[in-house]
């Protein structure tokens, strides 16, 4: 009988000259630092099933843990699968797997095992996790050629909560799956982290174990295989059992607090909203010197504030920082958001001539805010700026917006946007920082011969430099096609996400 002591540590595995080699690796505890898959099941439970499904999973987790450690590893995992997936639409699981999980998986990538895995020409992952949960990340993000995982049972497009034969891929089931996939060919390298991985590691020409080390640090963001620009989901932090409990306990309290904060922002005069927010735990930091309000009696056109886009609340926090309501043009927001908004919002029609005429008219009435990215981005990147605004006025003031959330994201691509402001204000102490930059000098505007694209790109670079962000050429269509399979147009009521989604 082969024991774990027969295999050296992964640190002793050379990654040089492996271009023609085949590697087979486990996932939890091997490619990932964390040995527990609970946080990822919890993400699927919350994002696709809501807080009640997360509560069900949390209540089932002690039984799963007891079975896993003291009876059967397979039985423990089956409990997690049933509690998470039973009755859930397969399309919803696939959606979360592509748009939500990669962000969290990538933040836990093991440096040594990833170096070996990435050096090989053919890559296979053998995991006890449901294949439907991990395949998108492993193939699209880590470049895996083959993913062998537990297959979940389905009926009429919904998961039954049970698993298909041969059951959960642990122990000998992993070895059998590997033998079936590779037939008589022996993989060159096998990577695992626990005694139940030994059967499949023994089938490889070389075997290495990844030992648990609390001091191991995940692969740095700048060294990831591909940058995380687009991702979805409501949860900011990985839901460990303790964090999951806090989310469940906080949700009803947070929702009531969010309603109170939204009511304060909608009903109180804008000059006092800043102080009301502070009293209710919402922090607003203002930097720079904003321009004074335009005097309508002089006939002067209003100022166009060019804002980076973090959430749909950007124009509201701009108004809060200024102490006066500023109208905003938007690409698409839900009807509920329009109703509760304390400022005037006007939808763009996506027809260039119509939108240009409307923006000019609004500027004649006063100051106006626009987010030329057209959609939000959570990561430190700025999407491409639409250049239309630069053709309409020379009164341009760039505004760098940045926010901080500790529990919930205030944006979504897959879900209903009507809940976006509620989720933002459900955070215990959400914060916004509004930085007013210098008004664009006349020589850098279109009236001085600059093209609209030159002006838009210059403002994008100025805001990016202020925030230490990176400029990109991605657009709203790129984001929504990646995360939700549509162009980002908001329906009047919640809709079911399409079956096919793609995320990074």
Tab-separated table of C-alpha atoms in Angstrom:
chain	number	residue	atom	x	y	z
A	1	UNK	CA	0.000	0.000	0.000
A	2	UNK	CA	1.389	3.379	-1.031
A	3	UNK	CA	1.410	6.071	1.667
A	4	UNK	CA	1.643	9.833	1.494
A	5	UNK	CA	5.247	9.643	2.713
A	6	UNK	CA	6.190	8.025	-0.607
A	7	UNK	CA	5.597	11.262	-2.483
A	8	UNK	CA	7.762	14.393	-2.205
A	9	UNK	CA	6.407	17.907	-1.660
A	10	UNK	CA	5.300	19.903	-4.696
A	11	UNK	CA	8.115	22.399	-4.052
A	12	UNK	CA	10.554	19.700	-5.242
A	13	UNK	CA	8.834	19.339	-8.605
A	14	UNK	CA	10.738	21.019	-11.436
A	15	UNK	CA	8.631	23.099	-13.811
A	16	UNK	CA	11.335	23.353	-16.472
A	17	UNK	CA	10.925	21.488	-19.755
A	18	UNK	CA	7.370	20.332	-19.072
A	19	UNK	CA	5.828	21.658	-22.277
A	20	UNK	CA	5.033	18.166	-23.590
A	21	UNK	CA	4.039	16.700	-20.221
A	22	UNK	CA	0.570	15.984	-18.860
A	23	UNK	CA	-0.376	17.026	-15.321
A	24	UNK	CA	-3.354	15.823	-13.302
A	25	UNK	CA	-4.193	17.871	-10.212
A	26	UNK	CA	-6.751	17.914	-7.444
A	27	UNK	CA	-8.439	21.258	-6.750
A	28	UNK	CA	-9.195	22.093	-3.074
A	29	UNK	CA	-5.953	22.095	-1.116
A	30	UNK	CA	-3.892	21.541	-4.274
A	31	UNK	CA	-4.520	24.127	-6.983
A	32	UNK	CA	-6.266	26.195	-4.311
A	33	UNK	CA	-4.760	26.940	-0.906
A	34	UNK	CA	-8.014	26.361	0.960
A	35	UNK	CA	-8.944	22.762	1.650
A	36	UNK	CA	-12.640	23.481	2.265
A	37	UNK	CA	-15.146	23.864	-0.556
A	38	UNK	CA	-17.875	25.235	1.749
A	39	UNK	CA	-17.347	28.912	0.751
A	40	UNK	CA	-17.933	28.102	-2.919
A	41	UNK	CA	-21.046	26.056	-2.216
A	42	UNK	CA	-22.199	28.989	-0.060
A	43	UNK	CA	-21.653	31.401	-2.963
A	44	UNK	CA	-23.815	29.275	-5.252
A	45	UNK	CA	-26.439	28.910	-2.520
A	46	UNK	CA	-26.684	32.670	-1.916
A	47	UNK	CA	-26.277	33.956	-5.478
A	48	UNK	CA	-28.663	31.455	-7.073
A	49	UNK	CA	-30.957	30.626	-4.148
A	50	UNK	CA	-30.924	33.618	-1.801
A	51	UNK	CA	-30.392	34.001	1.917
A	52	UNK	CA	-32.797	31.198	2.885
A	53	UNK	CA	-30.869	28.704	0.773
A	54	UNK	CA	-27.666	29.900	2.418
A	55	UNK	CA	-29.294	29.327	5.828
A	56	UNK	CA	-30.269	25.777	4.804
A	57	UNK	CA	-26.695	25.053	3.713
A	58	UNK	CA	-25.279	26.488	6.934
A	59	UNK	CA	-27.630	24.350	9.046
A	60	UNK	CA	-26.621	21.246	7.071
A	61	UNK	CA	-22.883	21.942	7.253
A	62	UNK	CA	-22.281	20.498	10.778
A	63	UNK	CA	-23.702	17.158	9.639
A	64	UNK	CA	-21.607	17.360	6.477
A	65	UNK	CA	-18.499	18.032	8.552
A	66	UNK	CA	-19.144	15.125	10.910
A	67	UNK	CA	-19.661	12.721	8.037
A	68	UNK	CA	-16.662	14.065	6.120
A	69	UNK	CA	-14.135	13.733	8.943
A	70	UNK	CA	-15.456	10.768	10.909
A	71	UNK	CA	-17.436	8.568	8.515
A	72	UNK	CA	-17.183	9.134	4.767
A	73	UNK	CA	-15.636	11.979	2.793
A	74	UNK	CA	-18.064	11.190	-0.007
A	75	UNK	CA	-21.127	11.378	2.264
A	76	UNK	CA	-20.085	14.776	3.635
A	77	UNK	CA	-19.741	16.224	0.150
A	78	UNK	CA	-23.099	14.747	-0.889
A	79	UNK	CA	-24.765	16.628	1.992
A	80	UNK	CA	-23.267	19.905	0.745
A	81	UNK	CA	-24.371	19.165	-2.806
A	82	UNK	CA	-27.937	18.350	-1.754
A	83	UNK	CA	-28.286	21.397	0.519
A	84	UNK	CA	-26.930	23.703	-2.187
A	85	UNK	CA	-28.393	22.352	-5.415
A	86	UNK	CA	-31.687	20.549	-4.688
A	87	UNK	CA	-34.397	22.134	-6.846
A	88	UNK	CA	-32.092	24.797	-8.275
A	89	UNK	CA	-32.153	25.589	-12.003
A	90	UNK	CA	-29.134	24.207	-13.797
A	91	UNK	CA	-28.877	27.452	-15.796
A	92	UNK	CA	-28.608	29.434	-12.538
A	93	UNK	CA	-25.786	27.202	-11.307
A	94	UNK	CA	-23.930	27.622	-14.602
A	95	UNK	CA	-24.449	31.386	-14.432
A	96	UNK	CA	-22.918	31.658	-10.960
A	97	UNK	CA	-20.081	29.325	-11.945
A	98	UNK	CA	-19.087	31.579	-14.843
A	99	UNK	CA	-19.792	35.062	-13.504
A	100	UNK	CA	-19.196	34.816	-9.744
A	101	UNK	CA	-16.931	31.949	-8.676
A	102	UNK	CA	-13.813	32.765	-10.774
A	103	UNK	CA	-13.174	35.950	-8.771
A	104	UNK	CA	-13.068	33.982	-5.518
A	105	UNK	CA	-11.230	30.955	-6.886
A	106	UNK	CA	-8.513	33.156	-8.386
A	107	UNK	CA	-7.863	34.858	-5.057
A	108	UNK	CA	-6.874	31.486	-3.543
A	109	UNK	CA	-4.535	30.104	-6.207
A	110	UNK	CA	-1.630	28.098	-4.723
A	111	UNK	CA	1.699	29.488	-6.035
A	112	UNK	CA	3.782	26.277	-6.131
A	113	UNK	CA	1.140	23.957	-7.557
A	114	UNK	CA	0.059	26.600	-10.075
A	115	UNK	CA	3.653	26.967	-11.289
A	116	UNK	CA	3.857	23.230	-11.973
A	117	UNK	CA	0.340	23.071	-13.457
A	118	UNK	CA	0.958	26.030	-15.784
A	119	UNK	CA	4.273	24.645	-17.031
A	120	UNK	CA	2.702	21.509	-18.527
A	121	UNK	CA	1.387	21.313	-22.061
A	122	UNK	CA	-1.706	19.260	-21.210
A	123	UNK	CA	-3.626	19.995	-18.017
A	124	UNK	CA	-6.283	17.916	-16.316
A	125	UNK	CA	-8.108	18.566	-13.046
A	126	UNK	CA	-9.595	15.714	-11.030
A	127	UNK	CA	-11.861	16.975	-8.259
A	128	UNK	CA	-14.635	15.909	-5.905
A	129	UNK	CA	-16.370	19.235	-6.570
A	130	UNK	CA	-19.334	19.192	-8.960
A	131	UNK	CA	-17.976	19.680	-12.457
A	132	UNK	CA	-20.694	22.236	-13.196
A	133	UNK	CA	-19.269	24.460	-10.431
A	134	UNK	CA	-15.608	24.447	-11.406
A	135	UNK	CA	-15.314	23.768	-15.133
A	136	UNK	CA	-15.766	27.369	-16.299
A	137	UNK	CA	-13.014	28.669	-14.021
A	138	UNK	CA	-10.599	25.832	-14.708
A	139	UNK	CA	-10.954	25.939	-18.484
A	140	UNK	CA	-11.439	29.653	-19.135
A	141	UNK	CA	-9.094	30.916	-16.447
A	142	UNK	CA	-6.439	28.254	-15.772
A	143	UNK	CA	-6.390	26.747	-19.252
A	144	UNK	CA	-7.361	23.208	-18.198
A	145	UNK	CA	-7.880	20.861	-21.136
A	146	UNK	CA	-9.966	18.360	-19.182
A	147	UNK	CA	-12.063	18.592	-16.005
A	148	UNK	CA	-13.183	15.422	-14.278
A	149	UNK	CA	-15.559	16.151	-11.413
A	150	UNK	CA	-18.639	14.892	-9.648
A	151	UNK	CA	-21.690	14.885	-11.923
A	152	UNK	CA	-24.919	16.144	-10.373
A	153	UNK	CA	-28.317	14.631	-11.109
A	154	UNK	CA	-30.832	16.746	-13.037
A	155	UNK	CA	-34.524	16.547	-13.950
A	156	UNK	CA	-36.278	18.883	-16.386
A	157	UNK	CA	-33.586	21.531	-16.129
A	158	UNK	CA	-33.282	21.455	-12.337
A	159	UNK	CA	-30.769	19.805	-10.050
A	160	UNK	CA	-32.130	16.956	-7.937
A	161	UNK	CA	-29.505	17.366	-5.228
A	162	UNK	CA	-28.171	13.856	-5.830
A	163	UNK	CA	-25.112	12.762	-7.789
A	164	UNK	CA	-24.792	10.482	-10.776
A	165	UNK	CA	-22.832	7.256	-10.839
A	166	UNK	CA	-20.103	6.515	-9.895
A	167	UNK	CA	-20.828	9.067	-7.150
A	168	UNK	CA	-18.554	11.682	-5.615
A	169	UNK	CA	-15.044	11.543	-7.077
A	170	UNK	CA	-12.933	10.694	-4.028
A	171	UNK	CA	-10.449	7.904	-3.375
A	172	UNK	CA	-10.747	5.012	-5.819
A	173	UNK	CA	-13.451	6.841	-7.795
A	174	UNK	CA	-10.816	9.404	-8.777
A	175	UNK	CA	-8.440	6.660	-9.864
A	176	UNK	CA	-11.189	4.961	-11.909
A	177	UNK	CA	-12.131	8.258	-13.599
A	178	UNK	CA	-8.477	8.909	-14.436
A	179	UNK	CA	-8.011	5.419	-15.875
A	180	UNK	CA	-11.145	5.788	-17.998
A	181	UNK	CA	-10.034	9.183	-19.320
A	182	UNK	CA	-6.425	8.240	-20.101
A	183	UNK	CA	-6.852	4.535	-20.831
A	184	UNK	CA	-3.389	2.943	-20.940
A	185	UNK	CA	-1.533	6.276	-21.031
A	186	UNK	CA	0.138	7.332	-17.811
A	187	UNK	CA	0.007	11.071	-16.987
A	188	UNK	CA	3.443	12.526	-16.244
A	189	UNK	CA	2.618	14.386	-13.014
A	190	UNK	CA	-0.007	13.866	-10.320
A	191	UNK	CA	-0.688	16.556	-7.701
A	192	UNK	CA	-2.814	16.006	-4.590
A	193	UNK	CA	-3.005	17.032	-0.962
A	194	UNK	CA	-4.637	14.251	1.080
A	195	UNK	CA	-4.594	10.491	1.546
A	196	UNK	CA	-7.670	9.971	-0.644
A	197	UNK	CA	-5.674	11.423	-3.569
A	198	UNK	CA	-3.005	8.714	-3.330
A	199	UNK	CA	-4.843	6.205	-5.598
A	200	UNK	CA	-4.811	8.542	-8.596
A	201	UNK	CA	-1.360	10.004	-7.834
A	202	UNK	CA	0.029	6.446	-7.841
A	203	UNK	CA	-1.130	6.061	-11.435
A	204	UNK	CA	1.117	8.925	-12.614
A	205	UNK	CA	4.810	8.724	-13.518
A	206	UNK	CA	5.624	11.340	-10.866
A	207	UNK	CA	3.574	12.173	-7.777
A	208	UNK	CA	3.761	15.180	-5.480
A	209	UNK	CA	1.809	16.266	-2.405
A	210	UNK	CA	0.812	19.816	-1.529
A	211	UNK	CA	1.206	20.173	2.216
A	212	UNK	CA	-1.070	22.484	4.171
A	213	UNK	CA	0.750	25.632	5.303
A	214	UNK	CA	-1.179	28.514	6.901
A	215	UNK	CA	1.540	30.970	5.868
A	216	UNK	CA	1.159	30.234	2.135
A	217	UNK	CA	0.127	33.339	0.221
A	218	UNK	CA	-2.028	33.169	-2.887
A	219	UNK	CA	-0.692	34.163	-6.292
A	220	UNK	CA	-0.530	37.969	-6.423
A	221	UNK	CA	-3.173	39.771	-8.469
A	222	UNK	CA	-0.663	41.081	-10.994
A	223	UNK	CA	0.653	37.542	-11.559
A	224	UNK	CA	-2.715	35.915	-12.222
A	225	UNK	CA	-3.096	34.137	-15.578
A	226	UNK	CA	-5.525	36.827	-16.750
A	227	UNK	CA	-6.771	40.004	-15.060
A	228	UNK	CA	-10.142	40.016	-13.337
A	229	UNK	CA	-12.007	42.904	-14.959
A	230	UNK	CA	-15.597	41.686	-14.978
A	231	UNK	CA	-17.274	39.656	-12.266
A	232	UNK	CA	-20.733	39.518	-10.724
A	233	UNK	CA	-22.469	38.485	-7.527
A	234	UNK	CA	-23.631	40.332	-4.444
A	235	UNK	CA	-21.142	39.115	-1.827
A	236	UNK	CA	-17.919	41.044	-1.293
A	237	UNK	CA	-16.149	38.533	0.949
A	238	UNK	CA	-15.736	34.792	0.664
A	239	UNK	CA	-18.545	33.273	2.805
A	240	UNK	CA	-16.762	31.097	5.338
A	241	UNK	CA	-19.167	29.496	7.853
A	242	UNK	CA	-18.712	32.446	10.229
A	243	UNK	CA	-19.162	35.028	7.473
A	244	UNK	CA	-22.214	33.144	6.178
A	245	UNK	CA	-23.745	33.303	9.657
A	246	UNK	CA	-23.046	37.044	9.861
A	247	UNK	CA	-24.643	37.600	6.434
A	248	UNK	CA	-27.771	35.715	7.464
A	249	UNK	CA	-28.083	37.580	10.774
A	250	UNK	CA	-27.336	40.978	9.231
A	251	UNK	CA	-29.607	40.746	6.161
A	252	UNK	CA	-32.944	41.660	7.855
A	253	UNK	CA	-31.260	44.387	9.927
A	254	UNK	CA	-29.376	45.664	6.898
A	255	UNK	CA	-32.498	45.799	4.748
A	256	UNK	CA	-34.333	47.955	7.303
A	257	UNK	CA	-31.262	50.185	7.604
A	258	UNK	CA	-31.068	50.437	3.813
A	259	UNK	CA	-34.711	51.531	3.625
A	260	UNK	CA	-34.021	54.220	6.225
A	261	UNK	CA	-30.925	55.461	4.394
A	262	UNK	CA	-32.734	55.513	1.038
A	263	UNK	CA	-35.657	57.392	2.580
A	264	UNK	CA	-33.263	59.962	4.042
A	265	UNK	CA	-31.576	60.476	0.684
A	266	UNK	CA	-34.865	60.697	-1.203
A	267	UNK	CA	-36.983	62.817	1.137
A	268	UNK	CA	-34.565	65.226	2.836
A	269	UNK	CA	-33.324	68.414	1.142
A	270	UNK	CA	-30.024	67.745	-0.619
A	271	UNK	CA	-28.008	70.220	1.524
A	272	UNK	CA	-28.719	68.106	4.626
A	273	UNK	CA	-28.394	64.663	3.022
A	274	UNK	CA	-24.618	64.704	3.610
A	275	UNK	CA	-25.139	65.054	7.361
A	276	UNK	CA	-28.021	62.569	7.416
A	277	UNK	CA	-25.833	59.985	5.714
A	278	UNK	CA	-23.082	60.486	8.267
A	279	UNK	CA	-25.591	60.071	11.098
A	280	UNK	CA	-26.768	56.806	9.507
A	281	UNK	CA	-23.262	55.393	9.030
A	282	UNK	CA	-22.735	56.295	5.350
A	283	UNK	CA	-19.369	57.988	4.894
A	284	UNK	CA	-18.965	60.593	2.148
A	285	UNK	CA	-15.518	62.093	1.558
A	286	UNK	CA	-15.172	65.107	-0.733
A	287	UNK	CA	-11.853	66.115	-2.291
A	288	UNK	CA	-10.975	68.915	-4.667
A	289	UNK	CA	-12.856	72.129	-5.349
A	290	UNK	CA	-16.199	71.796	-7.130
A	291	UNK	CA	-17.315	74.592	-9.465
A	292	UNK	CA	-20.038	76.975	-8.232
A	293	UNK	CA	-23.590	76.491	-9.531
A	294	UNK	CA	-24.395	78.149	-12.833
A	295	UNK	CA	-26.422	81.359	-12.668
A	296	UNK	CA	-29.315	80.866	-15.072
A	297	UNK	CA	-29.774	84.619	-15.404
A	298	UNK	CA	-26.461	84.886	-17.266
A	299	UNK	CA	-27.618	82.427	-19.915
A	300	UNK	CA	-24.488	80.329	-19.375
A	301	UNK	CA	-24.643	76.614	-20.133
A	302	UNK	CA	-24.407	74.228	-17.231
A	303	UNK	CA	-21.315	72.227	-16.276
A	304	UNK	CA	-21.101	68.612	-17.448
A	305	UNK	CA	-19.613	66.437	-14.704
A	306	UNK	CA	-17.757	63.454	-16.241
A	307	UNK	CA	-17.786	60.696	-13.611
A	308	UNK	CA	-16.129	57.332	-13.360
A	309	UNK	CA	-18.831	54.714	-12.821
A	310	UNK	CA	-18.851	52.484	-9.724
A	311	UNK	CA	-22.587	52.103	-8.957
A	312	UNK	CA	-25.831	53.686	-10.152
A	313	UNK	CA	-25.613	55.860	-7.021
A	314	UNK	CA	-22.665	57.865	-8.427
A	315	UNK	CA	-24.800	60.900	-9.455
A	316	UNK	CA	-26.566	60.861	-6.084
A	317	UNK	CA	-23.295	60.978	-4.156
A	318	UNK	CA	-22.073	63.658	-6.563
A	319	UNK	CA	-25.180	65.674	-5.631
A	320	UNK	CA	-24.550	64.931	-1.949
A	321	UNK	CA	-20.985	66.228	-2.258
A	322	UNK	CA	-22.196	69.389	-4.007
A	323	UNK	CA	-25.124	69.915	-1.637
A	324	UNK	CA	-27.528	70.371	-4.544
A	325	UNK	CA	-29.356	67.978	-6.891
A	326	UNK	CA	-27.623	67.336	-10.210
A	327	UNK	CA	-29.609	65.757	-13.032
A	328	UNK	CA	-28.087	62.656	-14.589
A	329	UNK	CA	-28.354	60.867	-17.903
A	330	UNK	CA	-28.308	57.081	-17.719
A	331	UNK	CA	-28.104	54.203	-20.164
A	332	UNK	CA	-30.630	52.072	-18.337
A	333	UNK	CA	-31.928	51.823	-14.786
A	334	UNK	CA	-34.869	49.986	-13.297
A	335	UNK	CA	-38.235	51.629	-12.797
A	336	UNK	CA	-37.893	51.257	-9.019
A	337	UNK	CA	-34.568	53.110	-9.036
A	338	UNK	CA	-36.192	55.942	-10.989
A	339	UNK	CA	-39.027	56.185	-8.475
A	340	UNK	CA	-36.805	56.397	-5.374
A	341	UNK	CA	-34.141	58.607	-6.969
A	342	UNK	CA	-33.823	62.062	-5.325
A	343	UNK	CA	-32.482	63.543	-8.551
A	344	UNK	CA	-33.783	63.816	-12.088
A	345	UNK	CA	-32.717	60.889	-14.266
A	346	UNK	CA	-33.088	60.816	-18.038
A	347	UNK	CA	-32.564	57.677	-20.102
A	348	UNK	CA	-30.411	57.790	-23.190
A	349	UNK	CA	-32.126	56.454	-26.297
A	350	UNK	CA	-28.914	55.078	-27.887
A	351	UNK	CA	-29.667	57.211	-30.943
A	352	UNK	CA	-26.750	59.631	-31.289
A	353	UNK	CA	-28.681	62.620	-32.664
A	354	UNK	CA	-31.549	62.241	-30.193
A	355	UNK	CA	-29.208	61.874	-27.213
A	356	UNK	CA	-27.073	64.853	-28.270
A	357	UNK	CA	-30.165	67.064	-28.533
A	358	UNK	CA	-31.442	65.920	-25.143
A	359	UNK	CA	-28.112	66.498	-23.366
A	360	UNK	CA	-27.786	69.995	-24.843
A	361	UNK	CA	-31.291	70.817	-23.628
A	362	UNK	CA	-30.522	69.554	-20.127
A	363	UNK	CA	-27.317	71.629	-19.995
A	364	UNK	CA	-29.351	74.733	-20.815
A	365	UNK	CA	-31.373	73.994	-17.672
A	366	UNK	CA	-28.333	73.587	-15.404
A	367	UNK	CA	-25.498	71.242	-14.434
A	368	UNK	CA	-25.578	67.627	-15.552
A	369	UNK	CA	-23.791	64.380	-14.646
A	370	UNK	CA	-22.842	61.607	-17.038
A	371	UNK	CA	-20.879	58.374	-16.699
A	372	UNK	CA	-19.410	57.845	-20.192
A	373	UNK	CA	-18.273	54.277	-19.426
A	374	UNK	CA	-21.930	53.320	-19.769
A	375	UNK	CA	-21.719	50.626	-17.102
A	376	UNK	CA	-20.046	49.952	-13.780
A	377	UNK	CA	-16.747	48.187	-13.183
A	378	UNK	CA	-15.795	46.836	-9.737
A	379	UNK	CA	-12.092	46.376	-10.317
A	380	UNK	CA	-9.429	49.113	-10.664
A	381	UNK	CA	-10.050	49.577	-14.365
A	382	UNK	CA	-11.838	52.225	-16.419
A	383	UNK	CA	-13.847	51.075	-19.417
A	384	UNK	CA	-13.773	52.974	-22.691
A	385	UNK	CA	-15.368	56.430	-22.524
A	386	UNK	CA	-18.085	57.230	-25.041
A	387	UNK	CA	-16.993	60.408	-26.827
A	388	UNK	CA	-20.403	61.978	-27.497
A	389	UNK	CA	-20.299	64.255	-24.435
A	390	UNK	CA	-17.139	66.004	-25.644
A	391	UNK	CA	-18.933	67.314	-28.740
A	392	UNK	CA	-21.729	68.984	-26.778
A	393	UNK	CA	-19.998	71.399	-24.400
A	394	UNK	CA	-16.614	72.734	-23.333
A	395	UNK	CA	-17.696	73.055	-19.699
A	396	UNK	CA	-16.261	69.701	-18.610
A	397	UNK	CA	-15.310	68.770	-15.040
A	398	UNK	CA	-13.871	65.273	-14.470
A	399	UNK	CA	-14.944	63.584	-11.228
A	400	UNK	CA	-13.167	60.527	-9.826
A	401	UNK	CA	-15.613	58.321	-7.920
A	402	UNK	CA	-14.599	55.434	-5.688
A	403	UNK	CA	-16.605	53.502	-3.110
A	404	UNK	CA	-16.099	50.944	-0.351
A	405	UNK	CA	-18.388	48.056	0.583
A	406	UNK	CA	-17.643	45.401	3.200
A	407	UNK	CA	-20.480	42.900	2.741
A	408	UNK	CA	-22.598	43.448	-0.400
A	409	UNK	CA	-21.895	44.746	-3.899
A	410	UNK	CA	-24.265	47.474	-5.065
A	411	UNK	CA	-24.189	46.378	-8.699
A	412	UNK	CA	-25.326	43.366	-10.702
A	413	UNK	CA	-25.251	42.191	-14.302
A	414	UNK	CA	-27.280	39.003	-13.866
A	415	UNK	CA	-29.825	40.044	-11.239
A	416	UNK	CA	-32.507	42.704	-10.920
A	417	UNK	CA	-31.002	46.192	-10.863
A	418	UNK	CA	-33.892	47.498	-8.765
A	419	UNK	CA	-32.139	45.996	-5.719
A	420	UNK	CA	-28.789	47.671	-6.420
A	421	UNK	CA	-29.272	50.704	-4.124
A	422	UNK	CA	-30.689	48.487	-1.374
A	423	UNK	CA	-27.693	46.156	-1.423
A	424	UNK	CA	-25.267	49.086	-1.351
A	425	UNK	CA	-26.985	50.683	1.623
A	426	UNK	CA	-27.280	47.287	3.369
A	427	UNK	CA	-23.542	47.407	4.048
A	428	UNK	CA	-22.814	48.230	7.705
A	429	UNK	CA	-20.837	51.360	6.802
A	430	UNK	CA	-20.662	52.010	3.056
A	431	UNK	CA	-18.430	54.834	1.889
A	432	UNK	CA	-18.012	57.049	-1.166
A	433	UNK	CA	-15.099	59.275	-2.100
A	434	UNK	CA	-15.820	62.046	-4.595
A	435	UNK	CA	-12.798	63.843	-6.061
A	436	UNK	CA	-13.416	66.936	-8.175
A	437	UNK	CA	-10.609	67.466	-10.688
A	438	UNK	CA	-9.737	70.674	-12.490
A	439	UNK	CA	-12.088	71.887	-15.171
A	440	UNK	CA	-10.819	71.013	-18.636
A	441	UNK	CA	-8.914	74.012	-20.075
A	442	UNK	CA	-10.263	75.448	-23.363
A	443	UNK	CA	-7.211	74.317	-25.343
A	444	UNK	CA	-8.051	70.670	-24.573
A	445	UNK	CA	-11.677	70.839	-25.749
A	446	UNK	CA	-13.286	70.264	-29.132
A	447	UNK	CA	-13.679	74.010	-29.712
A	448	UNK	CA	-9.878	74.237	-29.923
A	449	UNK	CA	-9.632	71.588	-32.611
A	450	UNK	CA	-9.385	68.453	-30.511
A	451	UNK	CA	-11.437	65.492	-31.671
A	452	UNK	CA	-14.127	64.163	-29.339
A	453	UNK	CA	-12.204	60.909	-28.966
A	454	UNK	CA	-9.044	62.767	-27.948
A	455	UNK	CA	-10.992	64.679	-25.284
A	456	UNK	CA	-12.709	61.535	-23.978
A	457	UNK	CA	-9.464	59.569	-23.852
A	458	UNK	CA	-7.682	62.421	-22.073
A	459	UNK	CA	-10.355	62.618	-19.369
A	460	UNK	CA	-10.272	58.837	-18.994
A	461	UNK	CA	-6.493	58.978	-18.431
A	462	UNK	CA	-6.768	61.847	-15.941
A	463	UNK	CA	-9.374	60.044	-13.836
A	464	UNK	CA	-7.429	56.775	-14.057
A	465	UNK	CA	-4.232	58.487	-12.884
A	466	UNK	CA	-6.092	60.041	-9.944
A	467	UNK	CA	-7.479	56.679	-8.834
A	468	UNK	CA	-4.385	54.631	-9.833
A	469	UNK	CA	-6.621	52.660	-12.183
A	470	UNK	CA	-5.839	51.179	-15.582
A	471	UNK	CA	-7.541	52.328	-18.789
A	472	UNK	CA	-9.119	49.696	-21.049
A	473	UNK	CA	-11.030	49.599	-24.325
A	474	UNK	CA	-13.766	47.349	-22.971
A	475	UNK	CA	-17.366	48.546	-23.306
A	476	UNK	CA	-20.684	47.833	-21.588
A	477	UNK	CA	-21.480	45.264	-24.252
A	478	UNK	CA	-18.279	43.382	-23.446
A	479	UNK	CA	-19.249	43.270	-19.784
A	480	UNK	CA	-22.828	42.120	-20.226
A	481	UNK	CA	-21.990	39.584	-22.903
A	482	UNK	CA	-19.375	38.151	-20.549
A	483	UNK	CA	-21.532	38.046	-17.428
A	484	UNK	CA	-25.159	37.886	-18.504
A	485	UNK	CA	-25.316	37.044	-22.197
A	486	UNK	CA	-27.139	40.264	-23.158
A	487	UNK	CA	-26.390	43.897	-24.026
A	488	UNK	CA	-27.215	45.277	-20.591
A	489	UNK	CA	-30.650	46.714	-21.296
A	490	UNK	CA	-32.757	46.681	-18.131
A	491	UNK	CA	-36.250	45.237	-18.258
A	492	UNK	CA	-39.087	46.769	-16.307
A	493	UNK	CA	-39.314	43.701	-14.095
A	494	UNK	CA	-36.896	40.964	-13.002
A	495	UNK	CA	-36.019	38.496	-15.730
A	496	UNK	CA	-34.509	35.039	-15.689
A	497	UNK	CA	-30.857	35.096	-16.867
A	498	UNK	CA	-30.163	33.346	-20.174
A	499	UNK	CA	-28.759	29.837	-20.157
A	500	UNK	CA	-25.455	30.783	-21.716
A	501	UNK	CA	-23.122	33.131	-19.877
A	502	UNK	CA	-19.429	33.676	-19.912
A	503	UNK	CA	-17.201	35.307	-17.323
A	504	UNK	CA	-13.543	35.749	-16.595
